[in-house]
Amino acid sequence: MISLSLLEFCWIKFVFLSSDQLFGLNKSFKTEVSNTNPINCYGKSKIKAENGILQNNNNALILRTNFFGFGPLYRRSFSDWIIDNLKRNIGINLYEDIYFNPLFIKYLNTILIKLVSKNLKGIYNLSSDNKISKYHFG
């Protein structure tokens, strides 16, 4: 449940959750100033949104991240899909050569509150310390 103080807090700062899918297939470490090269419509739409936000709100906070946790009832998350299929004894195929650095949603929320409380602005990449394959995540 969101407290009223947190809700009021969110109205003060514009925060955009972008994506880590902005850098193409290059597997090297990326910083906030690395060149972007999205390879799909999702990544391209996130870059377009980021650019529009930055042009119109120089106080905005943009977080490039990939997170996991339980999704809402109307839309299962990736981790929900894995758990649901395994509970029903349905086999799943996951890639051993596709890696990501996801954050647990609880940690993302904690970091988000800290960044907003410091009135930070601009682009920040948020991820876990270690990459993991989709297979090993599952």
PDB file of C-alpha atoms in Angstrom:
ATOM      1  CA  MET A   1       0.000   0.000   0.000  1.00  0.00           C
ATOM      2  CA  ILE A   2       1.295   3.446  -0.867  1.00  0.00           C
ATOM      3  CA  SER A   3       1.245   5.969   1.944  1.00  0.00           C
ATOM      4  CA  LEU A   4      -0.108   9.437   1.288  1.00  0.00           C
ATOM      5  CA  SER A   5       3.300  10.989   1.902  1.00  0.00           C
ATOM      6  CA  LEU A   6       4.877   8.766  -0.772  1.00  0.00           C
ATOM      7  CA  LEU A   7       2.023   9.541  -3.166  1.00  0.00           C
ATOM      8  CA  GLU A   8       2.509  13.279  -2.608  1.00  0.00           C
ATOM      9  CA  PHE A   9       6.250  12.759  -3.047  1.00  0.00           C
ATOM     10  CA  CYS A  10       5.754  11.142  -6.460  1.00  0.00           C
ATOM     11  CA  TRP A  11       3.718  14.069  -7.771  1.00  0.00           C
ATOM     12  CA  ILE A  12       6.654  16.387  -7.252  1.00  0.00           C
ATOM     13  CA  LYS A  13       9.162  14.470  -9.390  1.00  0.00           C
ATOM     14  CA  PHE A  14       8.644  13.016 -12.872  1.00  0.00           C
ATOM     15  CA  VAL A  15      10.208   9.544 -12.956  1.00  0.00           C
ATOM     16  CA  PHE A  16      10.351   7.437 -16.115  1.00  0.00           C
ATOM     17  CA  LEU A  17      11.190   3.735 -15.988  1.00  0.00           C
ATOM     18  CA  SER A  18      13.057   3.092 -19.185  1.00  0.00           C
ATOM     19  CA  SER A  19      14.788  -0.138 -20.152  1.00  0.00           C
ATOM     20  CA  ASP A  20      18.141  -1.857 -20.359  1.00  0.00           C
ATOM     21  CA  GLN A  21      17.261  -2.885 -23.937  1.00  0.00           C
ATOM     22  CA  LEU A  22      18.776   0.222 -25.477  1.00  0.00           C
ATOM     23  CA  PHE A  23      22.250  -0.932 -26.388  1.00  0.00           C
ATOM     24  CA  GLY A  24      21.801  -3.609 -29.034  1.00  0.00           C
ATOM     25  CA  LEU A  25      23.703  -6.862 -28.832  1.00  0.00           C
ATOM     26  CA  ASN A  26      26.973  -5.358 -27.642  1.00  0.00           C
ATOM     27  CA  LYS A  27      27.763  -7.164 -24.395  1.00  0.00           C
ATOM     28  CA  SER A  28      30.255  -4.678 -22.960  1.00  0.00           C
ATOM     29  CA  PHE A  29      29.526  -2.716 -19.803  1.00  0.00           C
ATOM     30  CA  LYS A  30      27.381   0.366 -20.440  1.00  0.00           C
ATOM     31  CA  THR A  31      27.285   3.682 -18.653  1.00  0.00           C
ATOM     32  CA  GLU A  32      24.702   6.436 -18.710  1.00  0.00           C
ATOM     33  CA  VAL A  33      26.597   8.185 -21.524  1.00  0.00           C
ATOM     34  CA  SER A  34      27.141   5.086 -23.706  1.00  0.00           C
ATOM     35  CA  ASN A  35      25.747   5.317 -27.227  1.00  0.00           C
ATOM     36  CA  THR A  36      22.399   3.622 -27.614  1.00  0.00           C
ATOM     37  CA  ASN A  37      21.579   1.220 -30.435  1.00  0.00           C
ATOM     38  CA  PRO A  38      18.221  -0.471 -29.804  1.00  0.00           C
ATOM     39  CA  ILE A  39      17.446  -3.423 -32.064  1.00  0.00           C
ATOM     40  CA  ASN A  40      13.685  -3.690 -31.556  1.00  0.00           C
ATOM     41  CA  CYS A  41      10.607  -1.455 -31.454  1.00  0.00           C
ATOM     42  CA  TYR A  42      10.441  -1.613 -27.664  1.00  0.00           C
ATOM     43  CA  GLY A  43      13.980  -0.239 -27.268  1.00  0.00           C
ATOM     44  CA  LYS A  44      13.406   2.376 -29.965  1.00  0.00           C
ATOM     45  CA  SER A  45      10.208   3.554 -28.245  1.00  0.00           C
ATOM     46  CA  LYS A  46      12.041   3.890 -24.929  1.00  0.00           C
ATOM     47  CA  ILE A  47      14.793   6.026 -26.517  1.00  0.00           C
ATOM     48  CA  LYS A  48      12.168   8.209 -28.189  1.00  0.00           C
ATOM     49  CA  ALA A  49      10.377   8.640 -24.861  1.00  0.00           C
ATOM     50  CA  GLU A  50      13.618   9.444 -23.014  1.00  0.00           C
ATOM     51  CA  ASN A  51      14.534  12.112 -25.576  1.00  0.00           C
ATOM     52  CA  GLY A  52      11.082  13.692 -25.428  1.00  0.00           C
ATOM     53  CA  ILE A  53      11.109  13.751 -21.645  1.00  0.00           C
ATOM     54  CA  LEU A  54      14.570  15.311 -21.435  1.00  0.00           C
ATOM     55  CA  GLN A  55      13.636  17.982 -24.020  1.00  0.00           C
ATOM     56  CA  ASN A  56      10.532  18.972 -22.061  1.00  0.00           C
ATOM     57  CA  ASN A  57      11.527  18.438 -18.430  1.00  0.00           C
ATOM     58  CA  ASN A  58      15.110  19.097 -17.357  1.00  0.00           C
ATOM     59  CA  ASN A  59      14.220  17.990 -13.820  1.00  0.00           C
ATOM     60  CA  ALA A  60      13.036  14.481 -14.818  1.00  0.00           C
ATOM     61  CA  LEU A  61      14.612  11.290 -13.497  1.00  0.00           C
ATOM     62  CA  ILE A  62      15.041   8.459 -16.027  1.00  0.00           C
ATOM     63  CA  LEU A  63      15.927   4.996 -14.770  1.00  0.00           C
ATOM     64  CA  ARG A  64      17.250   2.434 -17.245  1.00  0.00           C
ATOM     65  CA  THR A  65      16.642  -0.888 -15.584  1.00  0.00           C
ATOM     66  CA  ASN A  66      15.348  -4.432 -15.798  1.00  0.00           C
ATOM     67  CA  PHE A  67      13.480  -5.717 -12.771  1.00  0.00           C
ATOM     68  CA  PHE A  68      11.687  -8.832 -11.634  1.00  0.00           C
ATOM     69  CA  GLY A  69       8.974  -9.624  -9.143  1.00  0.00           C
ATOM     70  CA  PHE A  70       5.355 -10.621  -9.047  1.00  0.00           C
ATOM     71  CA  GLY A  71       3.253  -8.962 -11.713  1.00  0.00           C
ATOM     72  CA  PRO A  72      -0.341  -7.777 -11.423  1.00  0.00           C
ATOM     73  CA  LEU A  73      -3.134 -10.288 -11.957  1.00  0.00           C
ATOM     74  CA  TYR A  74      -3.864  -8.930 -15.439  1.00  0.00           C
ATOM     75  CA  ARG A  75      -0.263  -9.283 -16.680  1.00  0.00           C
ATOM     76  CA  ARG A  76       2.124 -11.958 -15.514  1.00  0.00           C
ATOM     77  CA  SER A  77       5.790 -11.092 -15.216  1.00  0.00           C
ATOM     78  CA  PHE A  78       8.628 -13.178 -16.640  1.00  0.00           C
ATOM     79  CA  SER A  79       9.243 -14.719 -13.223  1.00  0.00           C
ATOM     80  CA  ASP A  80       5.495 -15.381 -12.809  1.00  0.00           C
ATOM     81  CA  TRP A  81       5.510 -17.204 -16.155  1.00  0.00           C
ATOM     82  CA  ILE A  82       8.418 -19.400 -15.056  1.00  0.00           C
ATOM     83  CA  ILE A  83       6.859 -20.229 -11.677  1.00  0.00           C
ATOM     84  CA  ASP A  84       3.367 -20.869 -13.106  1.00  0.00           C
ATOM     85  CA  ASN A  85       4.637 -23.240 -15.779  1.00  0.00           C
ATOM     86  CA  LEU A  86       6.863 -25.170 -13.402  1.00  0.00           C
ATOM     87  CA  LYS A  87       4.006 -25.525 -10.887  1.00  0.00           C
ATOM     88  CA  ARG A  88       1.844 -26.990 -13.673  1.00  0.00           C
ATOM     89  CA  ASN A  89       4.681 -29.286 -14.825  1.00  0.00           C
ATOM     90  CA  ILE A  90       4.866 -27.512 -18.160  1.00  0.00           C
ATOM     91  CA  GLY A  91       8.318 -27.473 -19.667  1.00  0.00           C
ATOM     92  CA  ILE A  92       9.887 -24.148 -20.475  1.00  0.00           C
ATOM     93  CA  ASN A  93      12.725 -23.191 -22.792  1.00  0.00           C
ATOM     94  CA  LEU A  94      15.122 -20.520 -21.619  1.00  0.00           C
ATOM     95  CA  TYR A  95      18.227 -19.174 -23.312  1.00  0.00           C
ATOM     96  CA  GLU A  96      21.663 -19.895 -21.887  1.00  0.00           C
ATOM     97  CA  ASP A  97      23.299 -17.211 -24.041  1.00  0.00           C
ATOM     98  CA  ILE A  98      21.027 -14.241 -23.296  1.00  0.00           C
ATOM     99  CA  TYR A  99      22.073 -12.360 -20.177  1.00  0.00           C
ATOM    100  CA  PHE A 100      20.579  -9.599 -18.096  1.00  0.00           C
ATOM    101  CA  ASN A 101      21.200  -7.870 -14.762  1.00  0.00           C
ATOM    102  CA  PRO A 102      17.748  -7.702 -13.172  1.00  0.00           C
ATOM    103  CA  LEU A 103      16.881  -5.986  -9.902  1.00  0.00           C
ATOM    104  CA  PHE A 104      14.293  -7.374  -7.510  1.00  0.00           C
ATOM    105  CA  ILE A 105      11.393  -4.903  -7.513  1.00  0.00           C
ATOM    106  CA  LYS A 106      11.713  -4.337  -3.746  1.00  0.00           C
ATOM    107  CA  TYR A 107      15.298  -3.088  -4.224  1.00  0.00           C
ATOM    108  CA  LEU A 108      14.296  -0.973  -7.211  1.00  0.00           C
ATOM    109  CA  ASN A 109      11.615   0.717  -5.086  1.00  0.00           C
ATOM    110  CA  THR A 110      14.126   1.434  -2.300  1.00  0.00           C
ATOM    111  CA  ILE A 111      16.628   2.910  -4.758  1.00  0.00           C
ATOM    112  CA  LEU A 112      13.913   4.943  -6.476  1.00  0.00           C
ATOM    113  CA  ILE A 113      12.820   6.537  -3.211  1.00  0.00           C
ATOM    114  CA  LYS A 114      16.438   7.417  -2.352  1.00  0.00           C
ATOM    115  CA  LEU A 115      17.079   8.982  -5.769  1.00  0.00           C
ATOM    116  CA  VAL A 116      13.889  11.040  -5.638  1.00  0.00           C
ATOM    117  CA  SER A 117      14.562  12.148  -2.043  1.00  0.00           C
ATOM    118  CA  LYS A 118      17.942  13.493  -3.224  1.00  0.00           C
ATOM    119  CA  ASN A 119      16.148  15.323  -6.056  1.00  0.00           C
ATOM    120  CA  LEU A 120      18.422  13.733  -8.640  1.00  0.00           C
ATOM    121  CA  LYS A 121      17.701  14.260 -12.306  1.00  0.00           C
ATOM    122  CA  GLY A 122      18.918  12.853 -15.588  1.00  0.00           C
ATOM    123  CA  ILE A 123      19.595   9.274 -16.638  1.00  0.00           C
ATOM    124  CA  TYR A 124      20.710   6.496 -14.294  1.00  0.00           C
ATOM    125  CA  ASN A 125      21.407   2.866 -15.155  1.00  0.00           C
ATOM    126  CA  LEU A 126      20.183   0.580 -12.372  1.00  0.00           C
ATOM    127  CA  SER A 127      21.066  -3.095 -12.331  1.00  0.00           C
ATOM    128  CA  SER A 128      22.299  -5.931 -10.190  1.00  0.00           C
ATOM    129  CA  ASP A 129      26.050  -6.429  -9.859  1.00  0.00           C
ATOM    130  CA  ASN A 130      26.202  -9.678 -11.782  1.00  0.00           C
ATOM    131  CA  LYS A 131      24.760 -10.744 -15.092  1.00  0.00           C
ATOM    132  CA  ILE A 132      22.749 -13.954 -15.253  1.00  0.00           C
ATOM    133  CA  SER A 133      21.440 -15.952 -18.175  1.00  0.00           C
ATOM    134  CA  LYS A 134      17.706 -16.297 -18.643  1.00  0.00           C
ATOM    135  CA  TYR A 135      18.256 -20.044 -18.143  1.00  0.00           C
ATOM    136  CA  HIS A 136      20.028 -19.680 -14.806  1.00  0.00           C
ATOM    137  CA  PHE A 137      17.509 -17.078 -13.677  1.00  0.00           C
ATOM    138  CA  GLY A 138      14.749 -19.628 -14.325  1.00  0.00           C
TER     139      GLY A 138
END
